[in-house]
CSV table of C-alpha atoms in Angstrom, one decimal:
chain,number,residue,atom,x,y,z
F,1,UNK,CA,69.9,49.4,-121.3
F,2,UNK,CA,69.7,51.2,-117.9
F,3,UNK,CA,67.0,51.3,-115.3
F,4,UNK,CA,64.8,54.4,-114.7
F,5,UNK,CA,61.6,55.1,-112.6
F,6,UNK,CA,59.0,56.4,-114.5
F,7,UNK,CA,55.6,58.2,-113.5
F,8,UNK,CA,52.8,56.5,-114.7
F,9,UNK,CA,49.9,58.4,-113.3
F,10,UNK,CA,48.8,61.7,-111.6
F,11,UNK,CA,49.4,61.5,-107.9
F,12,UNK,CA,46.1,62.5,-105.9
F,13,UNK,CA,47.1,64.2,-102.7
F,14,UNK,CA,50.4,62.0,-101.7
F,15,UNK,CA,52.1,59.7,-104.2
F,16,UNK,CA,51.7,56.1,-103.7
F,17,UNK,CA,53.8,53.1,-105.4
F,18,UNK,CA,50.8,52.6,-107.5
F,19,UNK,CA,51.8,56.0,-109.5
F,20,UNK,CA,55.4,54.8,-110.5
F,21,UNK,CA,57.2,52.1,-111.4
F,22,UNK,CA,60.7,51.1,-111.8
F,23,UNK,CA,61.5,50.3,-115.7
F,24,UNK,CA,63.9,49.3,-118.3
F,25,UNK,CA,65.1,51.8,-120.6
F,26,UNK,CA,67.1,52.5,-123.8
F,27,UNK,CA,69.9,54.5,-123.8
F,28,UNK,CA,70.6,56.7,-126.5
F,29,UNK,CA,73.4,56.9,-128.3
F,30,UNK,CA,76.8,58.7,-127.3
F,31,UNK,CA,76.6,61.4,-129.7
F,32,UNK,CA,78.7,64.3,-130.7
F,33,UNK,CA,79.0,66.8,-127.5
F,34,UNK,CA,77.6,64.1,-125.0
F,35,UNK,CA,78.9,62.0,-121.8
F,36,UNK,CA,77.6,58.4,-120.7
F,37,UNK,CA,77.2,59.0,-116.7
F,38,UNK,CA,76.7,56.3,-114.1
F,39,UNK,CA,75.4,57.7,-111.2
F,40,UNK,CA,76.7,57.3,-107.8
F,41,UNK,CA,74.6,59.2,-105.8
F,42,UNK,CA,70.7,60.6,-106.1
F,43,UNK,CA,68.9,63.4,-104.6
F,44,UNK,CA,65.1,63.7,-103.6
F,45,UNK,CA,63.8,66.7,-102.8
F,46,UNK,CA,60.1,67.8,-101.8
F,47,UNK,CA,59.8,70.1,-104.9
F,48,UNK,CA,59.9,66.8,-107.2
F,49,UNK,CA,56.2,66.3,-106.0
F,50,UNK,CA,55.1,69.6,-107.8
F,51,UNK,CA,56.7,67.7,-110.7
F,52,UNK,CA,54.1,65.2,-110.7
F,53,UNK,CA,51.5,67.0,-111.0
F,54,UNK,CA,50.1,68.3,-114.6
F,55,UNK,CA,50.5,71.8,-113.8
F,56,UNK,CA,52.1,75.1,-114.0
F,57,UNK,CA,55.4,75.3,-112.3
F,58,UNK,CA,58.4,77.0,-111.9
F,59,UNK,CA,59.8,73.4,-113.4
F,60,UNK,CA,58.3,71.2,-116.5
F,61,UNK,CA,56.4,68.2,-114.8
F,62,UNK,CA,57.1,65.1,-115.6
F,63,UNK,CA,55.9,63.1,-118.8
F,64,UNK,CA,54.2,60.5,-117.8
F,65,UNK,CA,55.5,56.5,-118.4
F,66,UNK,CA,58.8,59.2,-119.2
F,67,UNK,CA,62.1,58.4,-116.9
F,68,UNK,CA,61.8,61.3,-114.1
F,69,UNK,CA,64.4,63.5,-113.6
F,70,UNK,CA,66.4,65.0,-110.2
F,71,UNK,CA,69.7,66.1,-108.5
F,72,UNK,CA,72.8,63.1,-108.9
F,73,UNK,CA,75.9,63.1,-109.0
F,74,UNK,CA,77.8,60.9,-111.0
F,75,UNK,CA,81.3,59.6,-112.8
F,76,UNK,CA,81.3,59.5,-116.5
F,77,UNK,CA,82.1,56.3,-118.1
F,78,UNK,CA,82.3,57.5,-121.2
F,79,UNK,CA,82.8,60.6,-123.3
F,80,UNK,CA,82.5,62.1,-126.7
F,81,UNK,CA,82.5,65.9,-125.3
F,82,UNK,CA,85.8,68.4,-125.3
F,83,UNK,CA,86.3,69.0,-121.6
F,84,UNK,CA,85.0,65.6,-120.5
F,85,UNK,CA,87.2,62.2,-119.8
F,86,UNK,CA,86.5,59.2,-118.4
F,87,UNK,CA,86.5,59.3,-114.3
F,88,UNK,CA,85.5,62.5,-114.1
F,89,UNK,CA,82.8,63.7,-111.3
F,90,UNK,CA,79.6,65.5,-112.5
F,91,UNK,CA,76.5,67.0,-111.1
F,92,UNK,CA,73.8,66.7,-113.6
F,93,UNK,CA,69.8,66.2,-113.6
F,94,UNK,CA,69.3,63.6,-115.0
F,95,UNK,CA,68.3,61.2,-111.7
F,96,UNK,CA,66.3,58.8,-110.8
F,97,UNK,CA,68.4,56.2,-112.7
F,98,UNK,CA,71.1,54.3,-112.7
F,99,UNK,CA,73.0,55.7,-115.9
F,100,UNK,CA,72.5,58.4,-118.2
F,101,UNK,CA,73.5,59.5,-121.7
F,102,UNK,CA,73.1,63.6,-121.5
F,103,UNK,CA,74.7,66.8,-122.8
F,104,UNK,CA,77.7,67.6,-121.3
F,105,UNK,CA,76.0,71.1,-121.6
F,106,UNK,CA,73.9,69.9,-119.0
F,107,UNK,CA,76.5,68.7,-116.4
F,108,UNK,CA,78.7,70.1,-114.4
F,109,UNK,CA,82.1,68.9,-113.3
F,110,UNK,CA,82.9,69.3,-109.8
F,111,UNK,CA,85.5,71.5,-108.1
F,112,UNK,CA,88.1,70.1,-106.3
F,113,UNK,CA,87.5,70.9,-102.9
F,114,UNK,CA,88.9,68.0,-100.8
F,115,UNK,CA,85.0,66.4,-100.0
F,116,UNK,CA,83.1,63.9,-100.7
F,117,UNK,CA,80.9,64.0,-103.9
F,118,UNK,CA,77.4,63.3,-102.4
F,119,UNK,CA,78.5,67.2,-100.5
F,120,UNK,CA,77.5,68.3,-104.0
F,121,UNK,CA,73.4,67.1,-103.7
F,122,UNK,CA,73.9,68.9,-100.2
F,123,UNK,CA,75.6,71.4,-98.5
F,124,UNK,CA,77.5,72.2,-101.8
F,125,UNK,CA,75.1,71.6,-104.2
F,126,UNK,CA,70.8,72.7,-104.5
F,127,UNK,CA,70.4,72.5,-100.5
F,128,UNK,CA,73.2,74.3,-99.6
F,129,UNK,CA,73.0,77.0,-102.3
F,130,UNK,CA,69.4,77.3,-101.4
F,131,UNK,CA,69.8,78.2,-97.5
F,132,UNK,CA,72.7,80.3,-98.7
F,133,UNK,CA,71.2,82.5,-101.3
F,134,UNK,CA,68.0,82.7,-99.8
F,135,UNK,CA,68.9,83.9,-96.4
F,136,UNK,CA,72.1,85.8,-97.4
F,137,UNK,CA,70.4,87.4,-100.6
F,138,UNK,CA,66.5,87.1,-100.9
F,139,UNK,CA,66.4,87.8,-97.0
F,140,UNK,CA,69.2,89.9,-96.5
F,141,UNK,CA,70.0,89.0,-93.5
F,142,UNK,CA,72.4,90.7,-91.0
F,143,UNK,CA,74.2,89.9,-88.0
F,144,UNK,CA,72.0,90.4,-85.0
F,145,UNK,CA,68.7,89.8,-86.9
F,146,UNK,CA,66.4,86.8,-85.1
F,147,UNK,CA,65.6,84.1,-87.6
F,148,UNK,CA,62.6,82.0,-88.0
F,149,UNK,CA,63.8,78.6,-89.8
F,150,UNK,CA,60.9,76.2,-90.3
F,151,UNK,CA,61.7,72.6,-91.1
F,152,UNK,CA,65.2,73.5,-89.4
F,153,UNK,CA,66.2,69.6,-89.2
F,154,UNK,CA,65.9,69.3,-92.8
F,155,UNK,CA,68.6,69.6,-95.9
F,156,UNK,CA,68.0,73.4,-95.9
F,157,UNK,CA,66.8,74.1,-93.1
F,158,UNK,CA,69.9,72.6,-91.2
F,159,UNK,CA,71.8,74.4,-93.2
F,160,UNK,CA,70.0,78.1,-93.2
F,161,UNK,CA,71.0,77.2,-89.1
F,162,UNK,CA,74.4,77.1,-89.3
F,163,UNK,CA,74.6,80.0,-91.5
F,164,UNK,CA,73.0,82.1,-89.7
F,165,UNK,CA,74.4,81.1,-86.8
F,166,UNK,CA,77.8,81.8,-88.5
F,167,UNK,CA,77.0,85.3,-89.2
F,168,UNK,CA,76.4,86.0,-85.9
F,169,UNK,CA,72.2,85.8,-86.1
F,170,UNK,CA,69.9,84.4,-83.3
F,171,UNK,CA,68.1,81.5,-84.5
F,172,UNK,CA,64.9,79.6,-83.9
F,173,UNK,CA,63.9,76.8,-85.4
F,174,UNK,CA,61.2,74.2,-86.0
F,175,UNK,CA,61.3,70.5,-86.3
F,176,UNK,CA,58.8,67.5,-85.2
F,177,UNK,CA,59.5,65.4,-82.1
F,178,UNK,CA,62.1,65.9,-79.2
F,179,UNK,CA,65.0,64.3,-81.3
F,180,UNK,CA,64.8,66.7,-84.3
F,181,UNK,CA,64.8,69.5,-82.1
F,182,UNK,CA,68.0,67.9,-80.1
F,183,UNK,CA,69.8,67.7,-83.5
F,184,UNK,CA,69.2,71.2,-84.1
F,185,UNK,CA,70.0,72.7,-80.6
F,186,UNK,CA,72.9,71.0,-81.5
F,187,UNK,CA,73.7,72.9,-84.7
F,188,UNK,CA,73.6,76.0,-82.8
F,189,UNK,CA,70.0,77.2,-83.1
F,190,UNK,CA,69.5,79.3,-79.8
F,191,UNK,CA,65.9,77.2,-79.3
F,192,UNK,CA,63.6,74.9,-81.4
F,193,UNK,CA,60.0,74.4,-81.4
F,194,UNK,CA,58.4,71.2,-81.5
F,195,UNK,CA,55.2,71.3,-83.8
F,196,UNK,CA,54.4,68.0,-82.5
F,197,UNK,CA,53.9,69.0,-79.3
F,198,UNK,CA,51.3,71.5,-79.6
F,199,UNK,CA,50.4,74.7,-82.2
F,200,UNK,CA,53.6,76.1,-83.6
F,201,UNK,CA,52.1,80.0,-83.1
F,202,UNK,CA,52.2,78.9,-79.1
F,203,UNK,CA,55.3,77.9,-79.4
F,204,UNK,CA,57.2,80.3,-81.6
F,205,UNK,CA,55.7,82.5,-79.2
F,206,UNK,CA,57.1,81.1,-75.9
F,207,UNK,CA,60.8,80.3,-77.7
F,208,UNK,CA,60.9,84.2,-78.2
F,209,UNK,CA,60.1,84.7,-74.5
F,210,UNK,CA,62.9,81.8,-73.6
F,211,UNK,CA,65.3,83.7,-75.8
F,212,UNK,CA,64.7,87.4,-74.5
F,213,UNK,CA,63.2,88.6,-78.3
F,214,UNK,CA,60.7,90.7,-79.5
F,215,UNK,CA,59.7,89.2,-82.4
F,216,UNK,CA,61.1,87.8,-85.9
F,217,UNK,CA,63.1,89.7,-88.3
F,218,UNK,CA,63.9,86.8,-91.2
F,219,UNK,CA,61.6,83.7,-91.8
F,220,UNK,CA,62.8,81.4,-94.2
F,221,UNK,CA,59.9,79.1,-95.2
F,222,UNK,CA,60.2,75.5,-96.2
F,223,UNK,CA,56.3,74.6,-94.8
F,224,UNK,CA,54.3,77.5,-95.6
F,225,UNK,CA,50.7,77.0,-94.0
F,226,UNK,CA,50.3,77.1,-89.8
F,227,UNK,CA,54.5,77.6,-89.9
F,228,UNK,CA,54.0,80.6,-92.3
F,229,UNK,CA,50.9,82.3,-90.5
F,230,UNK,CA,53.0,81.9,-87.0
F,231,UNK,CA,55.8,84.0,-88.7
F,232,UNK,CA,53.0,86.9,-90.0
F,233,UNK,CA,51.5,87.0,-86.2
F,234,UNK,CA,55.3,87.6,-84.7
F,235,UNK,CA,57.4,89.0,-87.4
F,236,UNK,CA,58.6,92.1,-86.2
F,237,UNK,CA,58.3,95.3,-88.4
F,238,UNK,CA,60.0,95.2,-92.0
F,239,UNK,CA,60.7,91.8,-91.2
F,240,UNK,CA,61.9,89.5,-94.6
F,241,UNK,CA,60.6,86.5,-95.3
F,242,UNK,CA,62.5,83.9,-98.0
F,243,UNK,CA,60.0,81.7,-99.7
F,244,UNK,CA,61.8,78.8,-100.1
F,245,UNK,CA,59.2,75.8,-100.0
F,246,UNK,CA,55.6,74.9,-98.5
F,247,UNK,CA,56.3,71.1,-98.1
F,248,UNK,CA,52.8,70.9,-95.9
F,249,UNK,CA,50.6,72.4,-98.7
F,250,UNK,CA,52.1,69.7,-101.5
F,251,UNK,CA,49.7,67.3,-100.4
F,252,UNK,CA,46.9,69.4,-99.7
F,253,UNK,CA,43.7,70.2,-102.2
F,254,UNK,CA,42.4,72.5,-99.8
F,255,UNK,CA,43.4,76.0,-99.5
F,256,UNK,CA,44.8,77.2,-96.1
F,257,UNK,CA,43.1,80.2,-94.0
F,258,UNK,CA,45.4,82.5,-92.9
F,259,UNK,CA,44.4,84.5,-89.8
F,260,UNK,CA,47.8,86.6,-89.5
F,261,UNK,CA,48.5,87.8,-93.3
F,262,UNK,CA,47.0,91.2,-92.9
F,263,UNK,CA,50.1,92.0,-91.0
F,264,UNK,CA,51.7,92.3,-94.3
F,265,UNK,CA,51.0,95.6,-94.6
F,266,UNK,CA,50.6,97.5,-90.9
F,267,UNK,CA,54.3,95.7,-90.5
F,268,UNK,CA,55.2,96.4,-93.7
F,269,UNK,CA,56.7,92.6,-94.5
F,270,UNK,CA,58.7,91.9,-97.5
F,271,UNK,CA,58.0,88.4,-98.9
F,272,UNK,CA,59.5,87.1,-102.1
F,273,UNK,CA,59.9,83.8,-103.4
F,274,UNK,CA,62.8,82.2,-105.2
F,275,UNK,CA,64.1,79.3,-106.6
F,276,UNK,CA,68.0,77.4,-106.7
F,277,UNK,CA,68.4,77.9,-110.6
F,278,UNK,CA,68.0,81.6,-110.2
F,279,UNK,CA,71.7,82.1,-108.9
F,280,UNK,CA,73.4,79.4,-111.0
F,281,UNK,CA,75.1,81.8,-112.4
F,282,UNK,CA,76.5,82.7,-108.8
F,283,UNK,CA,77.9,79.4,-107.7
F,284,UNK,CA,81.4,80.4,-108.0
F,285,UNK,CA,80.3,82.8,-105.5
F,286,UNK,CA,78.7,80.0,-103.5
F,287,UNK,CA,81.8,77.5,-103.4
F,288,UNK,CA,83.7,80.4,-102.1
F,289,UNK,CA,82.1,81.0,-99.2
F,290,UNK,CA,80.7,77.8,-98.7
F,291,UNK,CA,84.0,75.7,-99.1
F,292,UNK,CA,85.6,77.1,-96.0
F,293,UNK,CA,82.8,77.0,-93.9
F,294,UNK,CA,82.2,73.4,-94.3
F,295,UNK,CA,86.3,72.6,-94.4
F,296,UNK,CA,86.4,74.7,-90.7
F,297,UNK,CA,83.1,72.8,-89.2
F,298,UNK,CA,81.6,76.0,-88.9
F,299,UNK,CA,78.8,74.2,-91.4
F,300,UNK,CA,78.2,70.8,-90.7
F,301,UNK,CA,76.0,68.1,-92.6
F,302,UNK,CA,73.6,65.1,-92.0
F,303,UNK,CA,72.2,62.6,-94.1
F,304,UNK,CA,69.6,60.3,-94.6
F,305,UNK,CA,70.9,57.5,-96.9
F,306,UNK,CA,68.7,54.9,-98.6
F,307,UNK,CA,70.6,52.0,-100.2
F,308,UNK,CA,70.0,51.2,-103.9
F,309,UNK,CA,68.0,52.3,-106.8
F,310,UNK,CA,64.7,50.3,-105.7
F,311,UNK,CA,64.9,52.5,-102.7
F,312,UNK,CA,64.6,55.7,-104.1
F,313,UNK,CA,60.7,56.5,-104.2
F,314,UNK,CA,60.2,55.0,-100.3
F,315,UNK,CA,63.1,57.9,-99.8
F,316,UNK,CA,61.0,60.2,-101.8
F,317,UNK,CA,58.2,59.2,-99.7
F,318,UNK,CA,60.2,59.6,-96.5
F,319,UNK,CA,60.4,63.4,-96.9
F,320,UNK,CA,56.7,64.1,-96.2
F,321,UNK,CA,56.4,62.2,-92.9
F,322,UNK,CA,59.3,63.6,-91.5
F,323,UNK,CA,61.3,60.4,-92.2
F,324,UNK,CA,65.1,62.3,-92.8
F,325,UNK,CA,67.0,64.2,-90.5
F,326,UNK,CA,69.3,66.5,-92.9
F,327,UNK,CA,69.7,65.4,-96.8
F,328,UNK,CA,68.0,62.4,-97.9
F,329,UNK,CA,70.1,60.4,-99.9
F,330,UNK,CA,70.2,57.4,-102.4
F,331,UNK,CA,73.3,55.6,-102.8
F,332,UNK,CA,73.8,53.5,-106.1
């Protein structure tokens, strides 16, 4: 018997406690091929919301009164899988719980890089993999290039800063409240825009001025809407944007206007979305150039850390009022 939190009803606009619950469940047996987890560490991300919802996604949504499913990292207790013993660290899916019984198919054991484990739910694992794909690869950005990171004081978005700030890019991000924008001043970003304070277009435009640039040349999205429409009105020509998330719209039934998207063509924009599962097969790749980065301090990393399994869906809730500064966390 383990402990799980279920969905038991569609969300309507943002989740409340009334649409989960926190349940008993029954293991299944420790068949041939699979490993008994328990989990050390949980991730919640904003894309789990999408999850909840009984609609077409890039990931299956959730079954409802079904144990939901996310980022954890994990020691396995017990194993009837070649490759697999007893003590041995894994990254897996299979979240929200305290234990799991999966396929070792479906895990992944970590590399031994000299870090701590929950590094693997962050700036080695989906986060960091994220910021690196999507501005190195799906942005292709360059040294010199001015980047636009929104929700910059966030898992990804704290990472895409140091990157880029690593490959020698100018870097502007956004956060909400004076504090945020302190923390990522502090990661390197050349000037941060408060969207607290006042419309983020107004700003963006007046941290260009501050910062002697023209306009934007990569925008790495995490919160679509106003954020998204600043970056049409002052992206400069063939400018890239990575589409990474659009954590204001998740809670939103109402489409948003945009006033700046005909720029698209006259600057002749390049937009494309993309996913973290989309470059599994690169992670080798990843750890390569990630693991020095972070062992040199040249890529640093926050977190947000709730205590305890009960806490996990006030953490979940944390991520859409702004409540985490870097990764949120559960530790088990």
């Amino acid at each position: 018997m383990a402990k799980a939190w279920h969905l038991m009803q569609r969300p309507q606009g943002k989740p409340t406690n009334a649409d989960v619950a926190l349940k008993d469940y029954d293991l299944p047996e420790l068949g041939p091929g699979m490993i008994h987890v328990r989990n050390d560490w949980l991730s919640v991300d904003p894309y789990m919301r999408a999850r909840m919802d009984d609609t077409e996604s890039y990931f299956e949504s959730f079954r409802l009164d079904q144990p939901m499913e996310g980022g954890s990292v994990g020691t396995v207790i017990a194993s009837n899988a070649d490759g697999f013993a007893e003590g041995d660290k894994v990254l897996h899916m299979a979240g929200w719980r305290d234990e799991a019984v999966i396929s070792a198919k479906a895990a992944n054991k970590l590399p031994e890089l000299g870090v701590d484990p929950y590094h693997f739910l962050a700036n080695l694992g989906l986060t960091g993999g994220t910021a690196w794909f999507g501005l190195m690869d799906v942005a292709s950005a360059k040294e010199g290039d001015t980047v636009f990171v929104s929700a910059a004081a966030g898992a990804v978005g704290s990472a895409v800063v140091q990157i880029a700030k690593a490959k020698g890019m100018t870097v502007i991000g956004s956060a909400g409240g004076p504090d945020k924008c302190d923390f990522v001043k502090s990661l390197g970003a050349d000037a941060c825009v408060d969207y607290k304070a006042g419309p983020i277009l107004k700003g963006l435009k007046s941290a260009l001025k501050e910062i002697g640039k023209k306009g934007v040349d990569v925008y790495f999205d995490n919160v679509g809407r106003d954020h998204l429409d600043a970056a049409f009105a002052t992206a400069n020509n063939e400018a890239r944007f990575a589409e990474c998330g659009m954590i204001d719209g998740y809670n939103h039934e109402d489409p948003y206007a945009y006033r700046y998207i005909m720029y698209v063509i006259g600057k002749r924009l390049q937009l494309k979305g993309f996913i973290f599962t989309d470059y599994m097969e690169r992670m080798p790749e990843f750890y390569a150039a990630m693991g020095p980065m972070i062992m040199s301090g040249k890529v640093k990393s926050r977190e947000t850390v709730h205590e305890g399994l009960d806490s996990t869906f006030d953490a979940f809730l944390g991520l859409f009022s702004g409540a985490n500064t870097g990764k949120m966390l559960v530790k088990l």
